[in-house]
Tab-separated table of C-alpha atoms in Angstrom:
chain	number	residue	atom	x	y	z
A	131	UNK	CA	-13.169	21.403	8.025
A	132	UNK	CA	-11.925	22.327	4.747
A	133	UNK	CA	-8.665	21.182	3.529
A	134	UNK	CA	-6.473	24.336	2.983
A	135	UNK	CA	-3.837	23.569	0.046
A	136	UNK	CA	-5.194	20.404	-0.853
A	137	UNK	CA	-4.770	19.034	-4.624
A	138	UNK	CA	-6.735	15.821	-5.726
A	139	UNK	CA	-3.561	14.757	-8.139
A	140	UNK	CA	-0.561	15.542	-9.324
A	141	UNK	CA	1.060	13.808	-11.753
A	142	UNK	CA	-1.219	10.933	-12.987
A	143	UNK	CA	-4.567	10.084	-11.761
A	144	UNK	CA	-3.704	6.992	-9.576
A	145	UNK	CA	-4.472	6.743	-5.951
A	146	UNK	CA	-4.532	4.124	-2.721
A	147	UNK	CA	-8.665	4.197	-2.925
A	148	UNK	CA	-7.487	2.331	-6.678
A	149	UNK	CA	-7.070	-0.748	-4.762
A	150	UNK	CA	-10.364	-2.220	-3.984
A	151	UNK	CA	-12.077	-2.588	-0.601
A	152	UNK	CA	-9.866	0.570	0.950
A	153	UNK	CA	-11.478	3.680	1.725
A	154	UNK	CA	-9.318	6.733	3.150
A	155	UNK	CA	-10.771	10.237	4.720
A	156	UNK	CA	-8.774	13.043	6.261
A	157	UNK	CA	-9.551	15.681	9.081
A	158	UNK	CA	-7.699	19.010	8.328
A	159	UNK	CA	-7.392	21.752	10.921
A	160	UNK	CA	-6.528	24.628	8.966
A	161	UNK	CA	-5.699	27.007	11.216
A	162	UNK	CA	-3.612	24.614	13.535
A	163	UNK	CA	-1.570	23.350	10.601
A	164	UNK	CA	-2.302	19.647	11.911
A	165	UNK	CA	-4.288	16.746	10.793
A	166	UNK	CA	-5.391	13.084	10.424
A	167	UNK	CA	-5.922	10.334	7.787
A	168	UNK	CA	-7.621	7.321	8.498
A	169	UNK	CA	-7.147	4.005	6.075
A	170	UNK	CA	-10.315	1.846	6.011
A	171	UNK	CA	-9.621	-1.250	5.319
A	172	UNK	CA	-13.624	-2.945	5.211
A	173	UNK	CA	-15.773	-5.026	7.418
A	174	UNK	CA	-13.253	-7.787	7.411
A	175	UNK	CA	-10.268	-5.905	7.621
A	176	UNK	CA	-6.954	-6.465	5.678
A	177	UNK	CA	-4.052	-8.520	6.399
A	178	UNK	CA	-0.912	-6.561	7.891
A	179	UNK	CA	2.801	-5.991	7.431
A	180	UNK	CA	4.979	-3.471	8.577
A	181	UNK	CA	9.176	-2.400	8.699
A	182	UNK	CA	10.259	0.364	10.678
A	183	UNK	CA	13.288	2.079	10.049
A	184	UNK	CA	13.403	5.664	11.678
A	185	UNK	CA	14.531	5.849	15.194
A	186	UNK	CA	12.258	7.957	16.245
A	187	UNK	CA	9.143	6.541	15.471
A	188	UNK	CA	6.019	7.148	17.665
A	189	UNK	CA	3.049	4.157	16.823
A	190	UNK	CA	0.276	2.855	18.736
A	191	UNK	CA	-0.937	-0.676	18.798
A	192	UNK	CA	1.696	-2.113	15.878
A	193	UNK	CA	1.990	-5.343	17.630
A	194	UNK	CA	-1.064	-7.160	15.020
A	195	UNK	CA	0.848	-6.645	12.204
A	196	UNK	CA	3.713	-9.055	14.118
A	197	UNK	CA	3.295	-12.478	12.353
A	198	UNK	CA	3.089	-13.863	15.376
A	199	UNK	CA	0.418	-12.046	16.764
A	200	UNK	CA	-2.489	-13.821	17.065
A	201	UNK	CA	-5.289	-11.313	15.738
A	202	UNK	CA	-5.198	-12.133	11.859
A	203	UNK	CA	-6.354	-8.855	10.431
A	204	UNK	CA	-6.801	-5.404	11.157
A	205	UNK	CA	-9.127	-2.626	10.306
A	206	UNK	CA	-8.133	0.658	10.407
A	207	UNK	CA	-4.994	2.617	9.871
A	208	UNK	CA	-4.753	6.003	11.483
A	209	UNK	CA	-1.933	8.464	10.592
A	210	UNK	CA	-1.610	11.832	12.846
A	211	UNK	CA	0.252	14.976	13.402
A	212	UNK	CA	0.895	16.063	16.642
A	213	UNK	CA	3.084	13.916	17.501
A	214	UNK	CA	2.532	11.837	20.599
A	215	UNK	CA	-0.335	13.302	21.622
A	216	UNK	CA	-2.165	12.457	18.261
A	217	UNK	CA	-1.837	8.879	19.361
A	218	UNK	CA	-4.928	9.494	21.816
A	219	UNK	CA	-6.810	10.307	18.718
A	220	UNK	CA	-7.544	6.995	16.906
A	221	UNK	CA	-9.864	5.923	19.525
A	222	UNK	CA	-12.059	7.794	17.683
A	223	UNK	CA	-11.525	5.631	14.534
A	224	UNK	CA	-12.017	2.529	17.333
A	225	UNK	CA	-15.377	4.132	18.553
A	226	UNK	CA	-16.541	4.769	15.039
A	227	UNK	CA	-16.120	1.165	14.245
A	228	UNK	CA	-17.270	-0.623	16.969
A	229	UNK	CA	-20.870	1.452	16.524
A	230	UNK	CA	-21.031	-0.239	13.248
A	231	UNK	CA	-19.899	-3.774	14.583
A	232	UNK	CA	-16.485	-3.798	12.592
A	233	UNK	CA	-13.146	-5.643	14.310
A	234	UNK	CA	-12.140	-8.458	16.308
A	235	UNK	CA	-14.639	-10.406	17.701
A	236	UNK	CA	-14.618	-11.745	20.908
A	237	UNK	CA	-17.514	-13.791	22.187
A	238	UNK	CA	-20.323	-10.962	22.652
A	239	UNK	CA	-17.828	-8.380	22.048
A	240	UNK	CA	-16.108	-6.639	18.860
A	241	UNK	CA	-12.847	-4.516	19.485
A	242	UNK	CA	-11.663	-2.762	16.168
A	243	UNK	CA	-7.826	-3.005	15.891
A	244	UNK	CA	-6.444	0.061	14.561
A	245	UNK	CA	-2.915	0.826	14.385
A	246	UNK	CA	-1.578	4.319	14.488
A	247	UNK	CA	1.902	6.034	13.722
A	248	UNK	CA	2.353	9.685	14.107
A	249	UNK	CA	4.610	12.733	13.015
A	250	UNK	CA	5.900	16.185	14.775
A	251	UNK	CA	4.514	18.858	13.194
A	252	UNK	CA	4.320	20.978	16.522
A	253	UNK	CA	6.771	23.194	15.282
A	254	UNK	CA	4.645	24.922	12.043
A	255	UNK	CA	1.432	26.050	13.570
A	256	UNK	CA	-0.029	26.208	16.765
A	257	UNK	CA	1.767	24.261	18.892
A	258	UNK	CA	-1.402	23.268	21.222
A	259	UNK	CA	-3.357	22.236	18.364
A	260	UNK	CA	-3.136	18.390	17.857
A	261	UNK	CA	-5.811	16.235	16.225
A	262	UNK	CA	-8.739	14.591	19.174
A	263	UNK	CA	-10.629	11.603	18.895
A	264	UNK	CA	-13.112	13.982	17.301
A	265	UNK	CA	-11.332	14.690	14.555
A	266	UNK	CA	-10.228	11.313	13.561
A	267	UNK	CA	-14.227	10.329	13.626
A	268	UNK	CA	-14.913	13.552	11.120
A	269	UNK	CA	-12.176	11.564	9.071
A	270	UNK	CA	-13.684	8.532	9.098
A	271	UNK	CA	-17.043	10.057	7.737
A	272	UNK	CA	-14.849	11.509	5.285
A	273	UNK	CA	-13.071	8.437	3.742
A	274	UNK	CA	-14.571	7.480	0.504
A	275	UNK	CA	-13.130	5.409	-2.912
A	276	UNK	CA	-12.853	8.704	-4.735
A	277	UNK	CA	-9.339	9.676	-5.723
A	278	UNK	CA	-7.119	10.688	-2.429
A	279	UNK	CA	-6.704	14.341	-1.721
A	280	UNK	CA	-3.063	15.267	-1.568
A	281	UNK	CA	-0.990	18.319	-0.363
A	282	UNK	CA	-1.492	20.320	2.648
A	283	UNK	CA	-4.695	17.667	3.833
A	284	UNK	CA	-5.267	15.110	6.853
A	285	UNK	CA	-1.609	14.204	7.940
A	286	UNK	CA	0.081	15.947	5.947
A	287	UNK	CA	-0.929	19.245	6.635
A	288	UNK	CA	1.967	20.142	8.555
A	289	UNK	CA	4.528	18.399	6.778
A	290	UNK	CA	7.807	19.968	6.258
A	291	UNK	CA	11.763	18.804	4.984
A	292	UNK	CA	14.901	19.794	4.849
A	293	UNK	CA	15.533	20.325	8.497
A	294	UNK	CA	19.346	20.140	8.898
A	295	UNK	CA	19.800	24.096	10.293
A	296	UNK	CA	15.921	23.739	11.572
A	297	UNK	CA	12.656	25.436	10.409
A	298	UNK	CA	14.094	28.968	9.093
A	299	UNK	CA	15.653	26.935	6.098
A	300	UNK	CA	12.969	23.933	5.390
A	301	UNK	CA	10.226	23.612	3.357
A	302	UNK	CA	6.879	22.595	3.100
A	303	UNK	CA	5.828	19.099	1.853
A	304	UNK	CA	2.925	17.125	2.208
A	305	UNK	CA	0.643	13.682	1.791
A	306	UNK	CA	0.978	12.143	-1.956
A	307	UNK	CA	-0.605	9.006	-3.597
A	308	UNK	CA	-0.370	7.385	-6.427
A	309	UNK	CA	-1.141	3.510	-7.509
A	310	UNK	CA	0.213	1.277	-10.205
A	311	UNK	CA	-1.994	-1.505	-11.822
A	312	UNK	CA	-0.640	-4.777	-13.913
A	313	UNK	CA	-3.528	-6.989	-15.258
A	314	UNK	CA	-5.609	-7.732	-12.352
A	315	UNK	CA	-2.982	-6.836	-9.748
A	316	UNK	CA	-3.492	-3.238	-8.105
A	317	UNK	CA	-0.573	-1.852	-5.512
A	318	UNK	CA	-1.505	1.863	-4.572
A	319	UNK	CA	0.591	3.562	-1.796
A	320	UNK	CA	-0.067	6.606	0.025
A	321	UNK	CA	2.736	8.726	1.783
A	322	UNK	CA	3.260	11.526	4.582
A	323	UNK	CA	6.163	13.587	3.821
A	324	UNK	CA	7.409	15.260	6.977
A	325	UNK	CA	11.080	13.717	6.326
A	326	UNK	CA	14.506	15.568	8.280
A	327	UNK	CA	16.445	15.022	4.743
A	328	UNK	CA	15.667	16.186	0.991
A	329	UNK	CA	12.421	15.021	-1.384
A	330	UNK	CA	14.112	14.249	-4.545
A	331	UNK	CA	12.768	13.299	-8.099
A	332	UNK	CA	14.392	9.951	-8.784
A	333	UNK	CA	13.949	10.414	-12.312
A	334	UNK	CA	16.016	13.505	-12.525
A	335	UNK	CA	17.915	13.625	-9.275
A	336	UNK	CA	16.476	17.190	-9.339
A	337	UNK	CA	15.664	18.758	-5.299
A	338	UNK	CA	12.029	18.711	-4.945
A	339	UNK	CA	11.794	20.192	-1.555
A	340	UNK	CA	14.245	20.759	1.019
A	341	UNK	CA	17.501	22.811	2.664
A	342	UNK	CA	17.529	26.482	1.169
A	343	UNK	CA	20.552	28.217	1.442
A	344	UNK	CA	19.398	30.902	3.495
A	345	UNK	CA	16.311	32.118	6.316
A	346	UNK	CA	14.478	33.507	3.565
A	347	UNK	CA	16.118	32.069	0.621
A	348	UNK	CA	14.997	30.224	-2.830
A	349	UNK	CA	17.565	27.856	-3.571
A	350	UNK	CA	18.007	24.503	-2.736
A	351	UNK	CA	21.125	22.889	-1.489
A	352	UNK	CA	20.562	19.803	-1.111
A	353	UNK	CA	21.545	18.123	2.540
A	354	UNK	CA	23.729	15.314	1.467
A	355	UNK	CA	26.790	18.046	-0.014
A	356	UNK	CA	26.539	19.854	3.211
A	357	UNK	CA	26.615	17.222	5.551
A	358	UNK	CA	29.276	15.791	3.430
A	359	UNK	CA	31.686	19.073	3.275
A	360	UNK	CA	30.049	20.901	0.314
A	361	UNK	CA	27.564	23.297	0.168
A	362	UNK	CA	27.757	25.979	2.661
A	363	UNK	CA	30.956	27.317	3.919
A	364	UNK	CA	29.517	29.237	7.080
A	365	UNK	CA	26.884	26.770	8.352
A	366	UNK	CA	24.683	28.179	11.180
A	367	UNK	CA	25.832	27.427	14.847
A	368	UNK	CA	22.209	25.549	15.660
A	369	UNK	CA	21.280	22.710	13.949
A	370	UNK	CA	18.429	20.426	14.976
A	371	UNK	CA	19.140	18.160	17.608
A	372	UNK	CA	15.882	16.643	18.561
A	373	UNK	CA	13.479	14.106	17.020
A	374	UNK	CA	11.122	16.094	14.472
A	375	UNK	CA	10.343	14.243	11.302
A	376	UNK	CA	8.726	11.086	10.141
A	377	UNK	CA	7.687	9.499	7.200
A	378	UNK	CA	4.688	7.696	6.886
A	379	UNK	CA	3.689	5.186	4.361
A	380	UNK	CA	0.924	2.592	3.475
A	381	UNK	CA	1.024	0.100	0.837
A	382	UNK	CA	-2.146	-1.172	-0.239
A	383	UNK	CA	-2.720	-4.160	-3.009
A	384	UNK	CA	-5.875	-6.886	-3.836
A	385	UNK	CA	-2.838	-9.379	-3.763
A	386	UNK	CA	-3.423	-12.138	-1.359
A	387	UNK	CA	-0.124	-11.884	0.841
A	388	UNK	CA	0.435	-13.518	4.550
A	389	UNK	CA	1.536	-11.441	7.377
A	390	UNK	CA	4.977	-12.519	6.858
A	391	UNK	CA	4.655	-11.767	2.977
A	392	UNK	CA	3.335	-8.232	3.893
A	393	UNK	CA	6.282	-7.667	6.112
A	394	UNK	CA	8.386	-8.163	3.397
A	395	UNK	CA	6.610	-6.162	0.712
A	396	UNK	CA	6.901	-3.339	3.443
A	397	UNK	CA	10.025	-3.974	3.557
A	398	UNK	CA	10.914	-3.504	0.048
A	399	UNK	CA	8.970	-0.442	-0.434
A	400	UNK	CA	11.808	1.388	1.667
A	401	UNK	CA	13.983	1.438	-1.553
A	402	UNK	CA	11.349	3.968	-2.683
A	403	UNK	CA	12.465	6.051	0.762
A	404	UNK	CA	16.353	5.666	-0.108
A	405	UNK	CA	15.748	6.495	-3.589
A	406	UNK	CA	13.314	9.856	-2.856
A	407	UNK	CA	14.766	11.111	0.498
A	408	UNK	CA	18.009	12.379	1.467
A	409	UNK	CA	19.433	11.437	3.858
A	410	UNK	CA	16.979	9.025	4.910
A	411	UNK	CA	16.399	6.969	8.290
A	412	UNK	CA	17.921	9.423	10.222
A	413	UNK	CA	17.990	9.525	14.424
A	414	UNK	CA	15.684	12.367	13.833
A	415	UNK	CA	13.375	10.405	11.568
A	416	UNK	CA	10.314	8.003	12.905
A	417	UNK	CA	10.330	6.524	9.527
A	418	UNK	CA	7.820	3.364	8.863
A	419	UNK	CA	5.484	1.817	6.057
A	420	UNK	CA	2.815	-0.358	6.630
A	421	UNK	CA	1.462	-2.877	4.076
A	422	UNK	CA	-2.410	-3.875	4.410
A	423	UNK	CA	-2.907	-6.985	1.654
A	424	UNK	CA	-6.971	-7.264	0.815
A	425	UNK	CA	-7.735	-9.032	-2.100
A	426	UNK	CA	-7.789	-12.525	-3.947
A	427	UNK	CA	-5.106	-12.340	-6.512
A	428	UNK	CA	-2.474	-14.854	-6.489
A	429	UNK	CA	1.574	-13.692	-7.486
A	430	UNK	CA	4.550	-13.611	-5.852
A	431	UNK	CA	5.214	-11.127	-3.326
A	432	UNK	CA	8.398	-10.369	-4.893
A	433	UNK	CA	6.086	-8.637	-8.190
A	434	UNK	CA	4.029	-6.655	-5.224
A	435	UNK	CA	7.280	-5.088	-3.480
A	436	UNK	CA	8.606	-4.385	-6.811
A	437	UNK	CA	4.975	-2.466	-7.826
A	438	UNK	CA	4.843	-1.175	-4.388
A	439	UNK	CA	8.231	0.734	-4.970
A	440	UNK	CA	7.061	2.646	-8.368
A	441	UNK	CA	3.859	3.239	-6.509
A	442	UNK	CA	5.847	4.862	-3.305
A	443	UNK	CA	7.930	6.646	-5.285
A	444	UNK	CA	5.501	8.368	-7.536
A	445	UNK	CA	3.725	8.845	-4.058
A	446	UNK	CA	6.294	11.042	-2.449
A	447	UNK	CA	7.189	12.940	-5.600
A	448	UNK	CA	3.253	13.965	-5.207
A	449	UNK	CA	3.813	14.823	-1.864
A	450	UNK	CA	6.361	17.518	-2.779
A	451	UNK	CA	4.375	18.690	-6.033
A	452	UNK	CA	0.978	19.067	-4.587
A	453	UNK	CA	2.397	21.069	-1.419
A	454	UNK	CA	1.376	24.905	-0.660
A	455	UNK	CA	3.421	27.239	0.976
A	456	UNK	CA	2.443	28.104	4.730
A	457	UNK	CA	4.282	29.996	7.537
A	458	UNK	CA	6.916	31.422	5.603
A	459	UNK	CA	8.076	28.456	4.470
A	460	UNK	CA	7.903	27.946	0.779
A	461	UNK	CA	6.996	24.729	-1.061
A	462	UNK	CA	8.167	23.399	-4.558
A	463	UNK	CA	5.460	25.155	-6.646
A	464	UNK	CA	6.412	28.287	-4.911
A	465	UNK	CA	10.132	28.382	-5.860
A	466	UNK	CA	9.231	26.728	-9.222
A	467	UNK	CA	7.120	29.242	-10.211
């Protein structure tokens, strides 16, 4: 399928598929306003971290990124829309693995371990339409090194923000990349925008993409002043009161980190989150990063979260810039024109 709205950059050239050994693809459905985006992470796989902070997260199989966990690696990371029912979906990254004898291996057997996260986006296009197994295959044929395709593409093709007084006000966001390199040290990131709060530029504090002030209208608000007294004086009666946004994040680097040092860089790269989303972490979110380590290079984990923050940030600011309009509801580019 093509993918409608999609960008290859934004601002910079920089991308997860910087850091070597990682591959990523995307299935769009166009017409559905859903998608996928699978993270390849090579024959041997990559070792795993993760920190969840949303409380309304929806993930399948997260349990080998636990330090504890006994499996050491995984070797796929599958992002969806359609919320829980996208789960079902990464077998197909699973079956397109095991026919080329990647994952765990167990005696005579090989089981791929792929861990999934997903995001509501029911609520944009057609509300039936959710990625299939399918799908996440055609993705997985897709992934390549080349520079990540951004915008309305794989996962984030029905991303939206700024969902305080529900979908007549929000707007349109997307999937962003970006890396950041230092010597021989790489730490890209890659980002699904689909957050309940505000995308704003941390360099300016500017609104990227979020509340408007009316059904149809072209100025931003900003969520934190209204939920804090400000803004609007007459706030609609309905506001959302179910789980409906996520954001999804990767962190990728060729630093050699343990599971435990993965976590943490994970971890870290939330600052990027508080600093580019407003409000952030909400009951309505499903907020969670992942960190996949694959590589040789020796330095402290602490320089990696710290990398892995510039990367995320520059990554959601992407997400917001390289978004198209769709539905009605307008993206940045449309009320920056």
């Amino acid at each position: 399928m093509l993918a409608y709205g999609a960008m290859a950059t934004t601002r910079g050239t920089g991308s997860l598929t910087d850091v070597p050994g990682f591959r990523v693809g995307h299935a769009t459905d166009a017409r559905g306003l859903t998608g996928c985006t699978v993270v390849l992470c090579g024959n041997d796989g990559a070792v795993p971290g993760i920190d969840v902070r949303g409380l309304a997260t929806g993930l399948r199989d997260p349990g080998p990124c636990d330090p504890g966990h006994l499996v050491p690696a995984i070797h796929a990371l599958f992002l969806s829309g359609g919320s829980a029912y996208g789960l079902d979906a990464a077998a197909g990254v699973m079956s397109y693995l095991e026919e080329r004898r990647v994952g765990f291996r167990l005696r005579r057997a090989v089981v791929p371990i792929v861990p999934a996260a997903i995001l509501f986006d029911l609520s944009v296009g057609d509300r039936r339409a959710r990625p299939t197994p399918s799908m996440a295959r055609r993705a997985c044929l897709n992934a390549s090194r080349r520079p990540v395709l951004q915008g309305n593409v794989g996962a984030g093709t029905g991303a939206t923000v700024g969902k305080l007084h529900g979908m007549e006000r929000a707007m349109k966001a997307g999937l962003g990349s970006a890396s950041v390199r230092r010597g021989r040290l790489v730490v890209g990131a890659l980002v699904v925008v689909n957050a309940w709060g505000d995308v704003i530029d941390p360099a300016c504090g500017r609104i990227l993409a979020g509340l408007r002030n009316a059904r149809h209208g072209t100025r931003r608000i900003g969520m934190a002043g209204v939920l804090s007294g400000g803004g609007l004086s007459r706030a609609p009666r309905r506001q959302v009161s179910v789980p409906s946004s996520t954001t999804l994040g990767v962190v990728a680097t060729n630093a050699r980190l343990t599971k435990i040092e993965a976590a943490a860089v994970a971890r870290l790269a939330q600052v990027a989150y508080a600093r580019c989303i407003s409000p952030v972490g909400t009951r309505y979110d499903g907020d969670v990063i992942f960190c996949l380590s694959r590589g040789s290079v020796r330095v402290d984990s602490l320089r990696v979260g710290m990398l892995a923050i510039e990367a995320m940030q520059e990554a959601i600011v992407r997400a917001a810039l390289a978004a198209r309009g769709v539905c009605g509801l307008p993206a940045a580019r449309d009320l920056d024109a």
